[in-house]
Amino acid sequence: MGEPSNCWYVVAQDQGGCLVLSAQALVAQAVEQDEAGEAPTVECWGPFESELAAIAKRIGLIRAGKCKPQ
């Protein structure tokens, strides 16, 4: 895999949708959730070497019924 800072993740949201986030954005989201006292992200898939690979995974998760389309 590439450098961790260049990795991408698919993250499930409470509303049922999924976001494609960079490693930096995922860390920032985790920090915000921790500071707000919120529960951490339930499901996360990755790391993926490219944003396109993460988007392809998100599409597969939508087709499998694990994510809602936005």
mmCIF file of N, CA and C in Angstrom:
data_model
loop_
_atom_site.group_PDB
_atom_site.id
_atom_site.type_symbol
_atom_site.label_atom_id
_atom_site.label_comp_id
_atom_site.label_asym_id
_atom_site.label_seq_id
_atom_site.Cartn_x
_atom_site.Cartn_y
_atom_site.Cartn_z
ATOM 1 N N MET A 1 0.839 -1.185 0.000
ATOM 2 C CA MET A 1 0.000 0.000 0.000
ATOM 3 C C MET A 1 0.878 1.240 0.000
ATOM 4 N N GLY A 2 0.272 2.359 -0.360
ATOM 5 C CA GLY A 2 0.987 3.623 -0.363
ATOM 6 C C GLY A 2 1.184 4.135 1.049
ATOM 7 N N GLU A 3 1.704 5.330 1.120
ATOM 8 C CA GLU A 3 1.878 5.938 2.427
ATOM 9 C C GLU A 3 0.526 6.095 3.103
ATOM 10 N N PRO A 4 0.452 5.920 4.428
ATOM 11 C CA PRO A 4 -0.833 6.035 5.108
ATOM 12 C C PRO A 4 -1.548 7.356 4.841
ATOM 13 N N SER A 5 -0.783 8.435 4.673
ATOM 14 C CA SER A 5 -1.415 9.735 4.454
ATOM 15 C C SER A 5 -2.064 9.839 3.076
ATOM 16 N N ASN A 6 -1.722 8.930 2.156
ATOM 17 C CA ASN A 6 -2.294 8.952 0.814
ATOM 18 C C ASN A 6 -3.390 7.909 0.636
ATOM 19 N N CYS A 7 -3.819 7.286 1.700
ATOM 20 C CA CYS A 7 -4.825 6.238 1.637
ATOM 21 C C CYS A 7 -6.222 6.834 1.727
ATOM 22 N N TRP A 8 -7.178 6.072 1.222
ATOM 23 C CA TRP A 8 -8.584 6.479 1.224
ATOM 24 C C TRP A 8 -9.413 5.416 1.913
ATOM 25 N N TYR A 9 -10.514 5.825 2.529
ATOM 26 C CA TYR A 9 -11.391 4.925 3.277
ATOM 27 C C TYR A 9 -12.847 5.191 2.900
ATOM 28 N N VAL A 10 -13.674 4.164 3.043
ATOM 29 C CA VAL A 10 -15.123 4.309 2.917
ATOM 30 C C VAL A 10 -15.673 4.189 4.329
ATOM 31 N N VAL A 11 -16.423 5.197 4.768
ATOM 32 C CA VAL A 11 -16.903 5.266 6.145
ATOM 33 C C VAL A 11 -18.423 5.320 6.163
ATOM 34 N N ALA A 12 -19.043 4.406 6.913
ATOM 35 C CA ALA A 12 -20.502 4.391 7.052
ATOM 36 C C ALA A 12 -20.936 5.530 7.964
ATOM 37 N N GLN A 13 -22.063 6.154 7.622
ATOM 38 C CA GLN A 13 -22.638 7.217 8.442
ATOM 39 C C GLN A 13 -23.865 6.689 9.171
ATOM 40 N N ASP A 14 -24.264 7.424 10.211
ATOM 41 C CA ASP A 14 -25.446 7.033 10.983
ATOM 42 C C ASP A 14 -26.703 6.979 10.128
ATOM 43 N N GLN A 15 -26.798 7.846 9.117
ATOM 44 C CA GLN A 15 -27.983 7.906 8.266
ATOM 45 C C GLN A 15 -28.036 6.766 7.258
ATOM 46 N N GLY A 16 -26.982 5.953 7.191
ATOM 47 C CA GLY A 16 -26.969 4.813 6.288
ATOM 48 C C GLY A 16 -26.147 5.017 5.037
ATOM 49 N N GLY A 17 -25.759 6.245 4.758
ATOM 50 C CA GLY A 17 -24.917 6.513 3.608
ATOM 51 C C GLY A 17 -23.463 6.244 3.928
ATOM 52 N N CYS A 18 -22.617 6.296 2.931
ATOM 53 C CA CYS A 18 -21.181 6.109 3.121
ATOM 54 C C CYS A 18 -20.420 7.257 2.481
ATOM 55 N N LEU A 19 -19.360 7.669 3.131
ATOM 56 C CA LEU A 19 -18.489 8.726 2.623
ATOM 57 C C LEU A 19 -17.155 8.130 2.206
ATOM 58 N N VAL A 20 -16.530 8.733 1.206
ATOM 59 C CA VAL A 20 -15.162 8.404 0.835
ATOM 60 C C VAL A 20 -14.291 9.508 1.427
ATOM 61 N N LEU A 21 -13.392 9.123 2.330
ATOM 62 C CA LEU A 21 -12.555 10.100 3.038
ATOM 63 C C LEU A 21 -11.080 9.749 2.895
ATOM 64 N N SER A 22 -10.256 10.777 2.839
ATOM 65 C CA SER A 22 -8.812 10.565 2.886
ATOM 66 C C SER A 22 -8.435 10.193 4.321
ATOM 67 N N ALA A 23 -7.224 9.698 4.487
ATOM 68 C CA ALA A 23 -6.768 9.326 5.836
ATOM 69 C C ALA A 23 -6.791 10.535 6.763
ATOM 70 N N GLN A 24 -6.378 11.697 6.259
ATOM 71 C CA GLN A 24 -6.370 12.911 7.084
ATOM 72 C C GLN A 24 -7.785 13.296 7.502
ATOM 73 N N ALA A 25 -8.736 13.202 6.568
ATOM 74 C CA ALA A 25 -10.122 13.549 6.889
ATOM 75 C C ALA A 25 -10.712 12.556 7.887
ATOM 76 N N LEU A 26 -10.340 11.294 7.766
ATOM 77 C CA LEU A 26 -10.835 10.278 8.698
ATOM 78 C C LEU A 26 -10.334 10.562 10.116
ATOM 79 N N VAL A 27 -9.074 10.922 10.230
ATOM 80 C CA VAL A 27 -8.513 11.260 11.546
ATOM 81 C C VAL A 27 -9.204 12.499 12.109
ATOM 82 N N ALA A 28 -9.402 13.518 11.273
ATOM 83 C CA ALA A 28 -10.077 14.735 11.728
ATOM 84 C C ALA A 28 -11.498 14.429 12.195
ATOM 85 N N GLN A 29 -12.205 13.557 11.470
ATOM 86 C CA GLN A 29 -13.564 13.178 11.864
ATOM 87 C C GLN A 29 -13.548 12.454 13.204
ATOM 88 N N ALA A 30 -12.582 11.568 13.412
ATOM 89 C CA ALA A 30 -12.490 10.836 14.678
ATOM 90 C C ALA A 30 -12.225 11.785 15.837
ATOM 91 N N VAL A 31 -11.375 12.774 15.618
ATOM 92 C CA VAL A 31 -11.075 13.760 16.666
ATOM 93 C C VAL A 31 -12.319 14.574 16.993
ATOM 94 N N GLU A 32 -13.055 15.006 15.961
ATOM 95 C CA GLU A 32 -14.285 15.773 16.185
ATOM 96 C C GLU A 32 -15.313 14.952 16.961
ATOM 97 N N GLN A 33 -15.470 13.675 16.603
ATOM 98 C CA GLN A 33 -16.423 12.818 17.304
ATOM 99 C C GLN A 33 -16.014 12.638 18.757
ATOM 100 N N ASP A 34 -14.722 12.492 18.994
ATOM 101 C CA ASP A 34 -14.234 12.310 20.360
ATOM 102 C C ASP A 34 -14.468 13.566 21.184
ATOM 103 N N GLU A 35 -14.164 14.720 20.612
ATOM 104 C CA GLU A 35 -14.350 15.985 21.340
ATOM 105 C C GLU A 35 -15.819 16.274 21.604
ATOM 106 N N ALA A 36 -16.696 15.845 20.702
ATOM 107 C CA ALA A 36 -18.133 16.080 20.870
ATOM 108 C C ALA A 36 -18.780 15.011 21.749
ATOM 109 N N GLY A 37 -18.018 13.998 22.137
ATOM 110 C CA GLY A 37 -18.562 12.933 22.969
ATOM 111 C C GLY A 37 -19.459 11.980 22.201
ATOM 112 N N GLU A 38 -19.328 11.972 20.884
ATOM 113 C CA GLU A 38 -20.147 11.091 20.047
ATOM 114 C C GLU A 38 -19.515 9.703 19.963
ATOM 115 N N ALA A 39 -20.338 8.741 19.626
ATOM 116 C CA ALA A 39 -19.836 7.385 19.410
ATOM 117 C C ALA A 39 -18.953 7.377 18.166
ATOM 118 N N PRO A 40 -17.915 6.569 18.164
ATOM 119 C CA PRO A 40 -17.046 6.513 16.992
ATOM 120 C C PRO A 40 -17.754 5.878 15.792
ATOM 121 N N THR A 41 -17.172 6.064 14.628
ATOM 122 C CA THR A 41 -17.706 5.485 13.399
ATOM 123 C C THR A 41 -17.847 3.984 13.548
ATOM 124 N N VAL A 42 -19.001 3.457 13.129
ATOM 125 C CA VAL A 42 -19.295 2.045 13.300
ATOM 126 C C VAL A 42 -18.531 1.175 12.311
ATOM 127 N N GLU A 43 -18.608 1.504 11.022
ATOM 128 C CA GLU A 43 -17.953 0.680 10.018
ATOM 129 C C GLU A 43 -17.085 1.525 9.110
ATOM 130 N N CYS A 44 -15.941 0.951 8.756
ATOM 131 C CA CYS A 44 -14.990 1.621 7.899
ATOM 132 C C CYS A 44 -14.294 0.565 7.048
ATOM 133 N N TRP A 45 -14.170 0.828 5.753
ATOM 134 C CA TRP A 45 -13.497 -0.106 4.849
ATOM 135 C C TRP A 45 -12.282 0.584 4.259
ATOM 136 N N GLY A 46 -11.187 -0.115 4.180
ATOM 137 C CA GLY A 46 -9.975 0.433 3.597
ATOM 138 C C GLY A 46 -8.770 -0.047 4.365
ATOM 139 N N PRO A 47 -7.627 0.451 4.089
ATOM 140 C CA PRO A 47 -7.310 1.566 3.206
ATOM 141 C C PRO A 47 -7.257 1.147 1.734
ATOM 142 N N PHE A 48 -7.526 2.123 0.876
ATOM 143 C CA PHE A 48 -7.424 1.952 -0.568
ATOM 144 C C PHE A 48 -6.347 2.897 -1.076
ATOM 145 N N GLU A 49 -5.626 2.471 -2.113
ATOM 146 C CA GLU A 49 -4.508 3.273 -2.628
ATOM 147 C C GLU A 49 -4.957 4.515 -3.381
ATOM 148 N N SER A 50 -6.183 4.510 -3.890
ATOM 149 C CA SER A 50 -6.645 5.678 -4.645
ATOM 150 C C SER A 50 -8.085 6.002 -4.280
ATOM 151 N N GLU A 51 -8.455 7.227 -4.558
ATOM 152 C CA GLU A 51 -9.834 7.639 -4.327
ATOM 153 C C GLU A 51 -10.779 6.847 -5.231
ATOM 154 N N LEU A 52 -10.342 6.561 -6.443
ATOM 155 C CA LEU A 52 -11.180 5.793 -7.376
ATOM 156 C C LEU A 52 -11.458 4.386 -6.849
ATOM 157 N N ALA A 53 -10.454 3.754 -6.245
ATOM 158 C CA ALA A 53 -10.652 2.413 -5.676
ATOM 159 C C ALA A 53 -11.653 2.476 -4.526
ATOM 160 N N ALA A 54 -11.589 3.535 -3.716
ATOM 161 C CA ALA A 54 -12.534 3.692 -2.608
ATOM 162 C C ALA A 54 -13.945 3.951 -3.130
ATOM 163 N N ILE A 55 -14.063 4.717 -4.208
ATOM 164 C CA ILE A 55 -15.374 4.969 -4.805
ATOM 165 C C ILE A 55 -15.961 3.674 -5.358
ATOM 166 N N ALA A 56 -15.119 2.861 -5.995
ATOM 167 C CA ALA A 56 -15.586 1.575 -6.519
ATOM 168 C C ALA A 56 -16.082 0.681 -5.378
ATOM 169 N N LYS A 57 -15.395 0.689 -4.244
ATOM 170 C CA LYS A 57 -15.824 -0.091 -3.081
ATOM 171 C C LYS A 57 -17.165 0.431 -2.570
ATOM 172 N N ARG A 58 -17.313 1.754 -2.518
ATOM 173 C CA ARG A 58 -18.579 2.354 -2.066
ATOM 174 C C ARG A 58 -19.730 1.914 -2.961
ATOM 175 N N ILE A 59 -19.511 1.885 -4.255
ATOM 176 C CA ILE A 59 -20.538 1.425 -5.190
ATOM 177 C C ILE A 59 -20.901 -0.031 -4.904
ATOM 178 N N GLY A 60 -19.889 -0.852 -4.654
ATOM 179 C CA GLY A 60 -20.143 -2.251 -4.306
ATOM 180 C C GLY A 60 -20.932 -2.381 -3.013
ATOM 181 N N LEU A 61 -20.634 -1.531 -2.040
ATOM 182 C CA LEU A 61 -21.362 -1.560 -0.764
ATOM 183 C C LEU A 61 -22.810 -1.124 -0.954
ATOM 184 N N ILE A 62 -23.042 -0.171 -1.847
ATOM 185 C CA ILE A 62 -24.416 0.255 -2.140
ATOM 186 C C ILE A 62 -25.171 -0.903 -2.778
ATOM 187 N N ARG A 63 -24.544 -1.569 -3.735
ATOM 188 C CA ARG A 63 -25.180 -2.708 -4.404
ATOM 189 C C ARG A 63 -25.451 -3.857 -3.442
ATOM 190 N N ALA A 64 -24.585 -4.016 -2.442
ATOM 191 C CA ALA A 64 -24.754 -5.084 -1.459
ATOM 192 C C ALA A 64 -25.739 -4.703 -0.353
ATOM 193 N N GLY A 65 -26.223 -3.467 -0.369
ATOM 194 C CA GLY A 65 -27.184 -3.021 0.628
ATOM 195 C C GLY A 65 -26.573 -2.567 1.933
ATOM 196 N N LYS A 66 -25.256 -2.369 1.977
ATOM 197 C CA LYS A 66 -24.604 -1.934 3.211
ATOM 198 C C LYS A 66 -24.554 -0.416 3.330
ATOM 199 N N CYS A 67 -24.745 0.284 2.220
ATOM 200 C CA CYS A 67 -24.776 1.748 2.191
ATOM 201 C C CYS A 67 -25.951 2.191 1.343
ATOM 202 N N LYS A 68 -26.512 3.331 1.721
ATOM 203 C CA LYS A 68 -27.588 3.921 0.918
ATOM 204 C C LYS A 68 -26.962 4.888 -0.081
ATOM 205 N N PRO A 69 -27.505 4.952 -1.301
ATOM 206 C CA PRO A 69 -26.997 5.952 -2.243
ATOM 207 C C PRO A 69 -27.362 7.356 -1.776
ATOM 208 N N GLN A 70 -26.550 8.309 -2.127
ATOM 209 C CA GLN A 70 -26.798 9.695 -1.701
ATOM 210 C C GLN A 70 -27.356 10.511 -2.824
#
